[in-house]
Coordinates of C-alpha atoms in Angstrom, one line a residue:
Chain H
M198 CA 0.0 0.0 0.0
Y199 CA 1.2 3.5 0.6
Q200 CA 3.4 2.8 3.6
V201 CA 1.9 5.8 5.4
K202 CA 0.1 4.0 8.3
S203 CA -2.9 6.3 8.7
V204 CA -3.5 6.6 5.0
D205 CA -3.4 2.8 4.5
K206 CA -5.8 2.4 7.4
L207 CA -8.2 4.9 5.9
I208 CA -8.0 3.1 2.5
G209 CA -8.7 -0.2 4.3
E210 CA -11.8 1.2 6.1
L211 CA -13.2 2.8 3.0
N212 CA -12.6 -0.4 1.0
K213 CA -15.0 -2.1 3.4
L214 CA -17.9 0.0 2.2
P215 CA -20.2 -1.6 -0.4
G216 CA -19.2 -0.8 -4.0
I217 CA -16.0 0.9 -2.9
G218 CA -13.1 -1.0 -4.4
E219 CA -9.4 -0.5 -3.6
K220 CA -8.9 2.1 -6.4
T221 CA -11.9 4.1 -5.4
A222 CA -10.8 3.9 -1.7
E223 CA -7.4 5.3 -2.7
R224 CA -8.9 8.1 -4.7
L225 CA -11.3 9.0 -1.9
S226 CA -8.4 8.9 0.6
F227 CA -6.3 11.3 -1.4
F228 CA -9.3 13.5 -1.8
I229 CA -9.7 13.5 1.9
L230 CA -6.0 14.3 2.4
K231 CA -6.4 17.3 0.2
N232 CA -9.7 18.4 1.6
S233 CA -9.9 20.9 4.5
R234 CA -9.8 19.7 8.0
E235 CA -13.3 21.2 8.7
N236 CA -14.9 19.3 5.8
V237 CA -13.4 16.0 7.0
E238 CA -14.4 16.6 10.6
R239 CA -17.9 17.3 9.4
L240 CA -17.9 13.9 7.6
A241 CA -16.5 12.1 10.6
D242 CA -19.0 13.8 12.9
S243 CA -22.0 12.9 10.7
L244 CA -20.9 9.3 10.7
R245 CA -20.8 9.3 14.5
E246 CA -24.0 11.3 14.8
V247 CA -26.0 8.9 12.6
K248 CA -25.0 6.0 14.8
E249 CA -25.8 7.9 18.0
K250 CA -29.1 9.5 17.0
V251 CA -30.8 7.1 14.6
R252 CA -32.9 4.4 16.1
F253 CA -35.8 2.2 14.9
C254 CA -39.3 3.4 15.5
S255 CA -40.8 1.1 18.2
V256 CA -44.1 1.1 16.3
C257 CA -43.3 0.6 12.6
G258 CA -39.5 -0.2 12.5
N259 CA -38.6 2.8 10.4
I260 CA -35.4 4.7 11.0
T261 CA -36.0 7.8 13.1
E262 CA -34.4 10.2 15.6
D263 CA -37.6 10.5 17.7
D264 CA -39.6 7.5 18.8
P265 CA -42.3 7.0 17.5
C266 CA -41.4 8.3 14.1
R267 CA -42.8 11.2 12.2
I268 CA -45.2 9.1 10.1
C269 CA -46.5 7.1 13.1
K270 CA -47.1 10.3 15.0
D271 CA -48.9 12.1 12.0
E272 CA -52.6 12.2 13.0
T273 CA -53.6 13.3 9.5
R274 CA -52.6 10.0 8.0
D275 CA -55.0 7.1 7.4
R276 CA -54.4 4.9 10.4
A277 CA -56.4 2.0 9.0
T278 CA -54.0 1.1 6.3
I279 CA -50.5 -0.3 6.8
C280 CA -48.0 -0.7 3.9
V281 CA -45.4 -3.4 4.6
V282 CA -41.9 -2.9 3.1
E283 CA -38.6 -4.7 3.6
H284 CA -36.3 -1.7 4.1
P285 CA -36.5 2.0 5.2
Q286 CA -35.4 2.9 1.7
D287 CA -38.5 1.3 0.3
L288 CA -40.6 3.4 2.6
F289 CA -39.0 6.7 1.5
L290 CA -39.3 5.6 -2.1
L291 CA -43.1 5.1 -1.7
E292 CA -43.3 8.5 0.1
R293 CA -41.8 10.2 -2.9
V294 CA -44.7 8.9 -5.0
R295 CA -47.0 11.2 -2.9
Q296 CA -49.9 9.0 -3.4
Y297 CA -50.1 6.8 -0.2
R298 CA -51.4 8.4 3.0
G299 CA -51.5 5.4 5.3
L300 CA -49.0 4.1 7.8
Y301 CA -46.0 1.7 7.2
H302 CA -44.4 -1.3 8.7
V303 CA -40.7 -1.9 8.0
L304 CA -39.7 -5.6 8.2
G305 CA -36.0 -5.0 8.1
G306 CA -35.5 -7.7 5.5
A307 CA -37.3 -10.6 3.8
I308 CA -37.7 -14.2 4.9
S309 CA -35.0 -16.3 3.2
P310 CA -34.3 -19.8 4.3
L311 CA -31.3 -19.9 2.0
K312 CA -29.7 -17.0 3.8
G313 CA -30.8 -18.3 7.2
V314 CA -33.3 -15.5 7.7
G315 CA -36.5 -16.9 9.3
P316 CA -39.8 -15.2 10.2
E317 CA -38.5 -14.5 13.7
D318 CA -35.6 -12.4 12.2
V319 CA -37.8 -9.8 10.6
N320 CA -40.4 -7.5 12.4
I321 CA -43.4 -9.7 11.7
G322 CA -44.4 -10.1 15.4
S323 CA -44.8 -6.4 15.9
L324 CA -46.9 -6.2 12.7
L325 CA -49.3 -8.9 14.0
K326 CA -49.6 -7.0 17.2
R327 CA -50.6 -3.9 15.3
V328 CA -53.2 -5.9 13.4
K329 CA -54.6 -7.4 16.6
Q330 CA -55.3 -4.0 18.0
G331 CA -58.2 -4.1 15.6
K332 CA -58.0 -0.6 14.0
V333 CA -56.4 -1.8 10.7
T334 CA -58.6 -2.6 7.7
E335 CA -56.0 -3.1 5.0
I336 CA -52.4 -4.4 4.8
I337 CA -50.6 -3.6 1.6
L338 CA -47.7 -6.0 1.0
A339 CA -45.0 -4.1 -0.8
T340 CA -42.1 -6.5 -0.3
D341 CA -39.7 -6.9 -3.2
P342 CA -41.0 -8.5 -6.4
N343 CA -38.6 -11.5 -6.1
T344 CA -38.7 -15.0 -4.6
E345 CA -37.9 -13.9 -1.1
G346 CA -40.2 -10.9 -1.1
E347 CA -42.9 -13.0 -2.6
A348 CA -42.4 -15.8 0.0
T349 CA -42.5 -13.1 2.8
A350 CA -45.7 -11.7 1.4
I351 CA -47.4 -15.1 1.3
Y352 CA -46.2 -15.9 4.8
I353 CA -47.6 -12.6 6.2
S354 CA -50.9 -12.9 4.3
K355 CA -51.4 -16.4 5.8
L356 CA -50.6 -15.2 9.3
I357 CA -53.0 -12.3 9.0
S358 CA -55.9 -14.2 7.3
P359 CA -57.7 -15.1 10.6
H360 CA -58.0 -11.4 11.4
K361 CA -60.5 -10.2 8.9
V362 CA -58.2 -7.7 7.4
K363 CA -58.0 -7.1 3.7
V364 CA -54.5 -8.0 2.5
T365 CA -53.3 -6.7 -0.9
R366 CA -50.1 -6.9 -2.9
L367 CA -48.5 -4.3 -5.2
A368 CA -49.5 -5.0 -8.8
Y369 CA -47.0 -6.9 -11.1
G370 CA -46.8 -5.5 -14.6
L371 CA -44.8 -3.6 -17.1
P372 CA -42.7 -0.7 -15.9
V373 CA -44.1 2.6 -17.1
G374 CA -41.9 4.2 -19.8
G375 CA -40.2 1.0 -20.8
D376 CA -40.4 -1.1 -24.0
L377 CA -42.5 -4.2 -24.3
E378 CA -39.4 -5.7 -26.1
F379 CA -37.4 -5.6 -22.9
A380 CA -40.0 -7.2 -20.6
D381 CA -39.2 -10.7 -19.4
E382 CA -41.7 -13.5 -19.9
V383 CA -42.7 -13.8 -16.2
T384 CA -43.4 -10.0 -16.0
L385 CA -45.3 -10.1 -19.2
G386 CA -47.3 -13.1 -18.0
E387 CA -48.2 -11.2 -14.8
A388 CA -49.1 -8.1 -16.9
L389 CA -51.5 -10.3 -19.0
K390 CA -53.0 -11.9 -15.9
G391 CA -53.5 -8.5 -14.2
R392 CA -54.9 -6.7 -17.4
R393 CA -57.4 -4.0 -16.6
D394 CA -60.5 -2.9 -18.4
I395 CA -60.1 0.5 -20.0
S396 CA -63.1 0.3 -22.3
S397 CA -65.4 2.4 -20.1
Chain E
M250 CA -34.6 13.5 1.3
Y251 CA -35.2 11.0 4.1
Q252 CA -36.5 13.6 6.6
V253 CA -34.3 12.0 9.3
K254 CA -31.9 14.9 10.0
S255 CA -28.7 13.0 10.7
V256 CA -29.2 10.6 7.8
D257 CA -29.8 13.4 5.4
K258 CA -26.7 15.2 6.7
L259 CA -24.6 12.1 6.2
I260 CA -26.0 11.6 2.7
G261 CA -25.1 15.2 2.0
E262 CA -21.5 14.8 3.3
L263 CA -20.9 11.6 1.4
N264 CA -22.4 13.1 -1.7
K265 CA -19.5 15.7 -1.6
L266 CA -16.9 13.0 -2.2
P267 CA -15.7 12.6 -5.8
G268 CA -17.5 9.9 -7.7
I269 CA -20.2 9.5 -5.0
G270 CA -23.6 10.5 -6.5
E271 CA -26.7 10.8 -4.5
K272 CA -27.9 7.2 -5.0
T273 CA -24.5 5.9 -3.9
A274 CA -24.5 8.2 -0.9
E275 CA -27.9 6.9 0.1
R276 CA -26.7 3.3 -0.3
L277 CA -23.6 3.9 1.8
S278 CA -25.6 5.7 4.5
F279 CA -28.0 2.8 4.9
F280 CA -25.0 0.4 5.0
I281 CA -23.5 2.6 7.8
L282 CA -26.9 2.6 9.6
K283 CA -26.9 -1.2 9.6
N284 CA -23.2 -1.6 10.4
S285 CA -21.9 -2.0 13.9
R286 CA -21.1 1.1 16.0
E287 CA -17.5 -0.1 16.3
N288 CA -16.9 -0.3 12.6
V289 CA -18.4 3.2 12.0
E290 CA -16.3 4.6 14.8
R291 CA -13.2 3.1 13.2
L292 CA -14.0 4.7 9.9
A293 CA -14.7 8.1 11.6
D294 CA -11.5 7.8 13.6
S295 CA -9.4 7.0 10.6
L296 CA -10.8 10.0 8.8
R297 CA -9.7 12.2 11.7
E298 CA -6.4 10.5 12.1
V299 CA -5.4 10.9 8.5
K300 CA -6.0 14.7 8.8
E301 CA -4.1 14.8 12.2
K302 CA -1.1 12.7 11.4
V303 CA -0.4 13.1 7.7
R304 CA 1.8 16.0 6.7
F305 CA 4.0 16.8 3.7
C306 CA 7.7 15.9 3.8
S307 CA 9.7 19.1 4.1
V308 CA 12.3 17.8 1.7
C309 CA 10.4 16.1 -1.2
G310 CA 6.7 17.1 -0.5
N311 CA 5.5 13.5 -0.2
I312 CA 2.8 12.6 2.3
T313 CA 4.2 11.2 5.5
E314 CA 3.7 10.9 9.2
D315 CA 7.3 11.6 10.0
D316 CA 9.4 14.4 8.6
P317 CA 11.5 13.9 6.5
C318 CA 9.7 10.9 4.9
R319 CA 10.8 7.3 4.7
I320 CA 12.3 7.7 1.2
C321 CA 14.2 10.9 1.9
K322 CA 15.7 9.2 5.1
D323 CA 16.6 6.0 3.3
E324 CA 20.4 6.1 3.0
T325 CA 20.5 3.1 0.6
R326 CA 18.8 5.0 -2.1
D327 CA 20.6 6.8 -5.0
R328 CA 20.7 10.4 -3.7
A329 CA 21.9 11.8 -7.0
T330 CA 18.7 11.2 -8.9
I331 CA 15.4 12.9 -8.3
C332 CA 12.2 11.8 -9.9
V333 CA 9.6 14.7 -10.1
V334 CA 6.0 13.7 -9.9
E335 CA 2.8 15.7 -9.6
H336 CA 1.0 13.8 -6.8
P337 CA 1.9 11.5 -3.9
Q338 CA -0.2 8.8 -5.7
D339 CA 2.3 8.9 -8.7
L340 CA 5.2 8.4 -6.3
F341 CA 3.6 5.3 -4.8
L342 CA 2.8 4.0 -8.3
L343 CA 6.4 4.3 -9.4
E344 CA 7.5 2.6 -6.1
R345 CA 5.4 -0.4 -7.1
V346 CA 7.4 -0.8 -10.3
R347 CA 10.4 -1.7 -8.1
Q348 CA 12.8 -0.3 -10.6
Y349 CA 13.7 3.2 -9.5
R350 CA 16.0 3.6 -6.5
G351 CA 16.5 7.3 -6.4
L352 CA 14.7 10.1 -4.5
Y353 CA 11.5 11.9 -5.4
H354 CA 10.1 15.4 -5.5
V355 CA 6.3 15.8 -5.3
L356 CA 5.1 19.0 -6.9
G357 CA 1.6 18.8 -5.6
G358 CA 0.1 19.5 -9.0
A359 CA 1.0 20.8 -12.5
I360 CA 1.3 24.3 -13.9
S361 CA -1.9 25.2 -15.6
P362 CA -2.6 28.8 -16.6
L363 CA -6.2 27.8 -17.5
K364 CA -6.8 26.7 -14.0
G365 CA -4.9 29.6 -12.5
V366 CA -2.1 27.4 -11.2
G367 CA 1.3 29.1 -11.7
P368 CA 4.8 27.9 -11.0
E369 CA 4.7 29.5 -7.6
D370 CA 1.7 27.3 -6.7
V371 CA 3.6 24.0 -7.0
N372 CA 6.7 22.9 -5.1
I373 CA 9.2 24.0 -7.8
G374 CA 11.2 26.4 -5.6
S375 CA 12.1 23.6 -3.2
L376 CA 13.2 21.4 -6.1
L377 CA 15.5 24.1 -7.4
K378 CA 17.0 24.4 -3.9
R379 CA 17.7 20.7 -3.9
V380 CA 19.4 21.0 -7.3
K381 CA 21.5 24.0 -6.1
Q382 CA 22.9 21.9 -3.3
G383 CA 25.0 20.3 -6.1
K384 CA 24.6 16.6 -5.3
V385 CA 22.0 15.9 -7.9
T386 CA 23.1 14.6 -11.3
E387 CA 19.8 13.7 -12.9
I388 CA 16.2 14.9 -12.7
I389 CA 13.6 12.6 -14.1
L390 CA 10.5 14.5 -15.0
A391 CA 7.5 12.1 -14.4
T392 CA 4.7 14.6 -14.6
D393 CA 1.5 13.5 -16.3
P394 CA 1.7 12.8 -20.1
N395 CA -0.9 15.5 -20.8
T396 CA -0.6 19.2 -21.8
E397 CA -0.2 20.5 -18.2
G398 CA 2.3 17.8 -17.2
E399 CA 4.2 18.4 -20.4
A400 CA 4.2 22.2 -19.9
T401 CA 5.4 21.7 -16.3
A402 CA 8.2 19.4 -17.5
I403 CA 9.4 21.9 -20.0
Y404 CA 9.2 24.8 -17.5
I405 CA 11.3 22.8 -15.0
S406 CA 13.8 21.6 -17.5
K407 CA 14.4 25.2 -18.6
L408 CA 14.7 26.3 -15.0
I409 CA 17.3 23.6 -14.3
S410 CA 19.3 23.9 -17.5
P411 CA 21.9 26.4 -16.1
H412 CA 22.8 23.9 -13.4
K413 CA 24.6 21.2 -15.4
V414 CA 22.1 18.5 -14.4
K415 CA 20.9 15.9 -16.8
V416 CA 17.1 16.3 -17.2
T417 CA 15.1 13.4 -18.5
R418 CA 11.5 12.8 -19.2
L419 CA 9.5 9.5 -19.0
A420 CA 9.3 8.0 -22.4
Y421 CA 6.1 8.1 -24.4
G422 CA 5.3 4.5 -23.8
L423 CA 2.5 6.1 -21.7
P424 CA -0.8 6.6 -23.5
V425 CA -0.9 10.3 -24.4
G426 CA -3.7 12.3 -22.9
G427 CA -4.1 10.0 -20.0
D428 CA -3.3 10.3 -16.3
L429 CA -0.3 8.7 -14.7
E430 CA -2.6 7.2 -12.1
F431 CA -4.2 4.9 -14.7
A432 CA -1.0 3.6 -16.2
D433 CA -0.2 -0.1 -15.7
E434 CA 3.1 -1.1 -14.1
V435 CA 4.6 -2.7 -17.2
T436 CA 4.0 0.5 -19.3
L437 CA 5.3 2.5 -16.5
G438 CA 8.5 0.4 -16.3
E439 CA 9.0 0.8 -20.1
A440 CA 8.6 4.5 -19.8
L441 CA 11.2 4.6 -17.0
K442 CA 13.7 2.6 -19.1
G443 CA 13.1 4.8 -22.3
R444 CA 13.4 8.2 -20.6
R445 CA 14.9 10.8 -23.0
D446 CA 17.3 13.7 -22.5
I447 CA 15.5 17.1 -22.9
S448 CA 18.1 19.2 -21.1
S449 CA 19.6 20.6 -24.4

């Protein structure tokens, strides 16, 4: 490496981040070396701060600085609908659509026997508790549209079925703005199955 | 953004790094949120440490924790030859070739009138001082093989010409228009071997 201990250490630490290879870690380190001390302090501080301040909402499992989180506390939202997502990122993505006004539940992952993630490793228990309180009328399952997300959705829907709550799943279909040509067969099959009447 | 203050702040800080766009900054932030506190502390500490400990060698301008640097202190190296590079990265790249046994001089950049970088903004004065001490017999100019690096090489060779020192330039085995940083070691070795006299 660079035989300057603290530089090599920084390169090593940056190299541990996802998508940051050794070359990128080196480039970032030299950028940091050139950067002002204040800027680097600010970055180091914000790394620490995020670990100190951010916790998971005790109600929905979303990341937050205050517990419960902003969305769970928001009295203007539809408290009868819960949208279930795998990760906090998914929640924020849905929020950007500005269409959904209900509450959320963040699982923190999907059930995956292959990866050794069982139902007890994701926040399903707390979801069931929310359902049992009796105020929820619809659960929207917005887990990822892949094998694990699908398996998680089926598992949750079966678990909730005795509770007389409507359980829905995000629609499968063609991505808007894409080409039919690039759609895979499974997606196309789902789009056909889920076709909607537009004649009226 | 994510409306979690410290998370948004971290995304903003990471976004300032070169080659880290908003999407990557978000991905890194969520990785950091999931990562253990110890790992994140270690990253934050190494950021601080690098700014605290790393300084420039008072002789050659290389990055170092001790002054003078490891190479300048190394009595086994050929003290009659100085290889002039733009950045510390370039020095380490040349070291990896394991062919050059002389000393270095790190300019800290190249002369670029377009970017407002004049001869006084790079470490040329200290190079001249080293030449004037009379122990140097050859200066190898290993600035980048682009317009600015070439201009810097010519400027330095003219400045040194009264001092009866052989001035050589890395051979154009390097791809023209590129950056030294991206050269492979074999090409770099060839370029070292084929260096040409430009002192006349």
